[in-house]
Amino acid sequence: MTPIQIPRPLFNLKDLLCEQLRDLHDAEKQYGSQLPEMVAKATSSHLKDKLSEISDRVLRNAEELTHACQLLEVPAAGVTCEAMKGLVREAKDTASDWGDSATLDASLISNAQRIAHYEIAGFGTARAFARCLKLGEVAEVLQHLLEQAFQDDKDLSYIANGGWFTPGINHEAADPAIKPVQTSNVEGLGTSSTKLDVPG
């Protein structure tokens, strides 16, 4: 007896966008739960301030993604982002035991930048889908989140690599005799060795 073949439902680009948004929503919530631990471990004041800034904003990112899901009439919750689960697990593992504070901070930066790159890919792809579907309000939300992720990556690169007059954390980790000047304000870190242009 031939088994009955149940046809699979047909999914379109809008369905794919909805799943992407729900995945990103869960990703931001997972990242938000890990950031306080990363802030607590950071020893550089620049890095601590930047991670604190990201921590304050990530939960708002989740709220913006909830709004985008509401515009599409789908629930934001209910999907687990397996990619972010792995990134968060790596952040916990690699930031545990290092011999010096600069190397610990370099490890935190590398994990935060991996996550920022994941956000850039996710927000950018979802924005492209929303634009193709002529979902202007959803695309605007994603553009805003994309710009923030680009800026986070740029600021983290500056903290890692330094500028003309201040060595970065990577230099301090390579040569512990180097002690960069620390301030508590990460704003104005406009020069980065990594130039990332946000597509309009």
CSV table of C-alpha atoms in Angstrom, one decimal:
chain,number,residue,atom,x,y,z
A,1,MET,CA,0.0,0.0,0.0
A,2,THR,CA,1.4,3.3,-1.1
A,3,PRO,CA,1.7,5.8,1.8
A,4,ILE,CA,-0.4,9.0,1.4
A,5,GLN,CA,1.8,11.9,0.4
A,6,ILE,CA,1.0,15.0,2.3
A,7,PRO,CA,2.0,18.0,0.2
A,8,ARG,CA,4.4,20.4,1.9
A,9,PRO,CA,3.1,24.0,2.3
A,10,LEU,CA,4.6,26.5,-0.1
A,11,PHE,CA,6.7,29.2,1.4
A,12,ASN,CA,7.3,32.5,-0.2
A,13,LEU,CA,9.8,35.4,0.4
A,14,LYS,CA,7.5,37.0,3.0
A,15,ASP,CA,7.4,33.8,5.0
A,16,LEU,CA,11.2,33.7,4.9
A,17,LEU,CA,11.4,37.3,6.1
A,18,CYS,CA,9.1,36.5,9.0
A,19,GLU,CA,11.3,33.5,10.0
A,20,GLN,CA,14.4,35.7,9.7
A,21,LEU,CA,12.9,38.4,12.0
A,22,ARG,CA,11.9,35.9,14.6
A,23,ASP,CA,15.3,34.3,14.5
A,24,LEU,CA,17.0,37.7,14.9
A,25,HIS,CA,14.6,38.6,17.8
A,26,ASP,CA,15.7,35.5,19.7
A,27,ALA,CA,19.3,36.2,18.8
A,28,GLU,CA,19.1,39.7,20.4
A,29,LYS,CA,17.5,38.3,23.5
A,30,GLN,CA,20.2,35.6,23.9
A,31,TYR,CA,23.0,38.2,23.4
A,32,GLY,CA,21.3,40.5,25.9
A,33,SER,CA,21.4,37.8,28.5
A,34,GLN,CA,25.2,37.3,28.0
A,35,LEU,CA,26.3,40.9,27.8
A,36,PRO,CA,26.2,41.7,31.6
A,37,GLU,CA,28.7,39.0,32.2
A,38,MET,CA,30.9,40.3,29.4
A,39,VAL,CA,30.7,43.8,30.9
A,40,ALA,CA,31.7,42.5,34.3
A,41,LYS,CA,34.8,40.7,32.9
A,42,ALA,CA,36.1,43.6,30.8
A,43,THR,CA,39.0,45.5,32.4
A,44,SER,CA,39.5,48.3,29.8
A,45,SER,CA,37.3,51.2,30.7
A,46,HIS,CA,36.7,51.9,26.9
A,47,LEU,CA,35.6,48.3,26.4
A,48,LYS,CA,33.5,48.2,29.5
A,49,ASP,CA,31.7,51.3,28.4
A,50,LYS,CA,31.1,50.1,24.9
A,51,LEU,CA,29.8,46.7,26.0
A,52,SER,CA,27.5,48.5,28.5
A,53,GLU,CA,26.2,50.7,25.7
A,54,ILE,CA,25.5,47.6,23.6
A,55,SER,CA,23.9,45.9,26.5
A,56,ASP,CA,21.5,48.8,27.1
A,57,ARG,CA,20.5,48.8,23.4
A,58,VAL,CA,20.2,45.1,22.6
A,59,LEU,CA,16.9,44.7,24.5
A,60,ARG,CA,15.6,47.7,22.6
A,61,ASN,CA,16.7,46.0,19.4
A,62,ALA,CA,14.5,43.0,20.4
A,63,GLU,CA,11.6,45.4,21.0
A,64,GLU,CA,12.1,46.9,17.5
A,65,LEU,CA,12.1,43.4,16.0
A,66,THR,CA,8.9,42.6,17.9
A,67,HIS,CA,7.4,45.7,16.3
A,68,ALA,CA,8.5,44.5,12.8
A,69,CYS,CA,6.9,41.1,13.5
A,70,GLN,CA,3.7,42.8,14.6
A,71,LEU,CA,3.6,44.7,11.2
A,72,LEU,CA,3.8,41.3,9.5
A,73,GLU,CA,1.2,39.8,11.9
A,74,VAL,CA,3.5,37.0,13.2
A,75,PRO,CA,4.6,36.3,16.8
A,76,ALA,CA,8.2,37.4,17.6
A,77,ALA,CA,8.7,34.5,20.0
A,78,GLY,CA,8.8,30.8,19.3
A,79,VAL,CA,12.0,30.5,17.3
A,80,THR,CA,15.4,29.6,18.7
A,81,CYS,CA,18.5,31.1,17.0
A,82,GLU,CA,20.9,28.2,17.0
A,83,ALA,CA,23.7,30.4,15.5
A,84,MET,CA,23.5,32.9,18.4
A,85,LYS,CA,23.4,30.0,20.9
A,86,GLY,CA,26.8,28.9,19.5
A,87,LEU,CA,28.2,32.4,19.5
A,88,VAL,CA,27.1,33.0,23.1
A,89,ARG,CA,28.5,29.6,24.2
A,90,GLU,CA,31.9,30.6,22.6
A,91,ALA,CA,31.8,33.9,24.4
A,92,LYS,CA,31.3,32.1,27.7
A,93,ASP,CA,34.1,29.6,27.0
A,94,THR,CA,36.8,31.8,25.6
A,95,ALA,CA,36.4,34.6,28.1
A,96,SER,CA,36.9,32.4,31.1
A,97,ASP,CA,40.7,32.0,31.9
A,98,TRP,CA,43.4,34.2,30.4
A,99,GLY,CA,46.7,35.1,31.8
A,100,ASP,CA,46.5,38.8,31.6
A,101,SER,CA,43.8,41.4,31.5
A,102,ALA,CA,44.6,42.7,28.0
A,103,THR,CA,44.3,39.2,26.5
A,104,LEU,CA,41.0,38.8,28.3
A,105,ASP,CA,39.7,42.1,26.8
A,106,ALA,CA,41.0,41.1,23.3
A,107,SER,CA,39.0,37.8,23.7
A,108,LEU,CA,35.9,39.8,24.7
A,109,ILE,CA,36.3,42.1,21.7
A,110,SER,CA,36.7,39.1,19.3
A,111,ASN,CA,33.5,37.6,20.6
A,112,ALA,CA,31.6,40.8,20.4
A,113,GLN,CA,32.7,41.4,16.9
A,114,ARG,CA,31.7,37.9,15.8
A,115,ILE,CA,28.3,38.7,17.1
A,116,ALA,CA,28.2,42.1,15.4
A,117,HIS,CA,29.1,40.5,12.1
A,118,TYR,CA,26.3,38.0,12.6
A,119,GLU,CA,23.9,40.9,13.2
A,120,ILE,CA,25.2,42.8,10.1
A,121,ALA,CA,24.5,39.7,8.0
A,122,GLY,CA,21.1,39.1,9.5
A,123,PHE,CA,19.8,42.6,9.5
A,124,GLY,CA,21.2,43.3,6.0
A,125,THR,CA,19.6,40.2,4.5
A,126,ALA,CA,16.3,40.8,6.1
A,127,ARG,CA,16.3,44.4,5.1
A,128,ALA,CA,17.0,43.4,1.4
A,129,PHE,CA,13.9,41.0,1.6
A,130,ALA,CA,11.8,43.8,3.1
A,131,ARG,CA,12.8,46.2,0.4
A,132,CYS,CA,12.0,43.6,-2.4
A,133,LEU,CA,8.6,43.1,-0.8
A,134,LYS,CA,8.0,46.9,-0.6
A,135,LEU,CA,7.6,46.7,3.2
A,136,GLY,CA,9.0,50.2,3.9
A,137,GLU,CA,8.4,50.4,7.6
A,138,VAL,CA,10.0,47.0,8.2
A,139,ALA,CA,13.0,47.9,6.0
A,140,GLU,CA,13.5,51.1,8.0
A,141,VAL,CA,13.6,49.2,11.3
A,142,LEU,CA,16.2,46.9,9.9
A,143,GLN,CA,18.2,49.7,8.4
A,144,HIS,CA,18.4,51.3,11.8
A,145,LEU,CA,19.5,48.1,13.4
A,146,LEU,CA,22.1,47.5,10.6
A,147,GLU,CA,23.6,50.9,11.1
A,148,GLN,CA,24.0,50.3,14.8
A,149,ALA,CA,25.7,47.0,14.3
A,150,PHE,CA,28.1,48.6,11.8
A,151,GLN,CA,29.0,51.3,14.4
A,152,ASP,CA,29.5,48.7,17.1
A,153,ASP,CA,31.9,46.8,14.9
A,154,LYS,CA,33.8,50.0,14.0
A,155,ASP,CA,34.1,51.1,17.7
A,156,LEU,CA,35.3,47.7,18.8
A,157,SER,CA,37.9,47.7,16.1
A,158,TYR,CA,39.1,51.1,17.3
A,159,ILE,CA,39.3,49.9,20.9
A,160,ALA,CA,41.3,46.8,19.7
A,161,ASN,CA,43.6,48.5,17.3
A,162,GLY,CA,44.0,52.0,18.8
A,163,GLY,CA,44.6,55.3,16.9
A,164,TRP,CA,47.4,57.6,16.0
A,165,PHE,CA,48.4,58.4,19.5
A,166,THR,CA,46.9,55.6,21.6
A,167,PRO,CA,47.8,51.9,21.3
A,168,GLY,CA,44.9,49.5,21.4
A,169,ILE,CA,44.2,46.5,23.5
A,170,ASN,CA,45.7,44.1,20.9
A,171,HIS,CA,49.0,46.0,21.2
A,172,GLU,CA,48.9,45.9,25.0
A,173,ALA,CA,48.2,42.1,24.9
A,174,ALA,CA,51.2,41.6,22.5
A,175,ASP,CA,53.5,43.8,24.7
A,176,PRO,CA,52.2,44.0,28.3
A,177,ALA,CA,54.7,46.9,28.9
A,178,ILE,CA,52.3,49.1,26.8
A,179,LYS,CA,49.7,50.7,28.9
A,180,PRO,CA,47.2,52.8,26.8
A,181,VAL,CA,45.6,55.8,28.3
A,182,GLN,CA,42.1,54.9,29.5
A,183,THR,CA,39.1,57.2,29.6
A,184,SER,CA,35.5,56.4,30.4
A,185,ASN,CA,34.0,57.8,27.2
A,186,VAL,CA,33.8,55.8,24.0
A,187,GLU,CA,32.0,58.4,22.0
A,188,GLY,CA,34.0,60.2,19.4
A,189,LEU,CA,36.0,57.1,18.4
A,190,GLY,CA,35.7,58.1,14.8
A,191,THR,CA,38.9,56.6,13.4
A,192,SER,CA,39.0,52.9,12.9
A,193,SER,CA,41.4,50.7,11.0
A,194,THR,CA,38.4,48.9,9.7
A,195,LYS,CA,36.3,51.1,7.5
A,196,LEU,CA,32.7,49.8,7.0
A,197,ASP,CA,30.3,51.7,4.9
A,198,VAL,CA,26.6,51.1,5.6
A,199,PRO,CA,24.8,50.7,2.2
A,200,GLY,CA,21.9,53.0,1.9
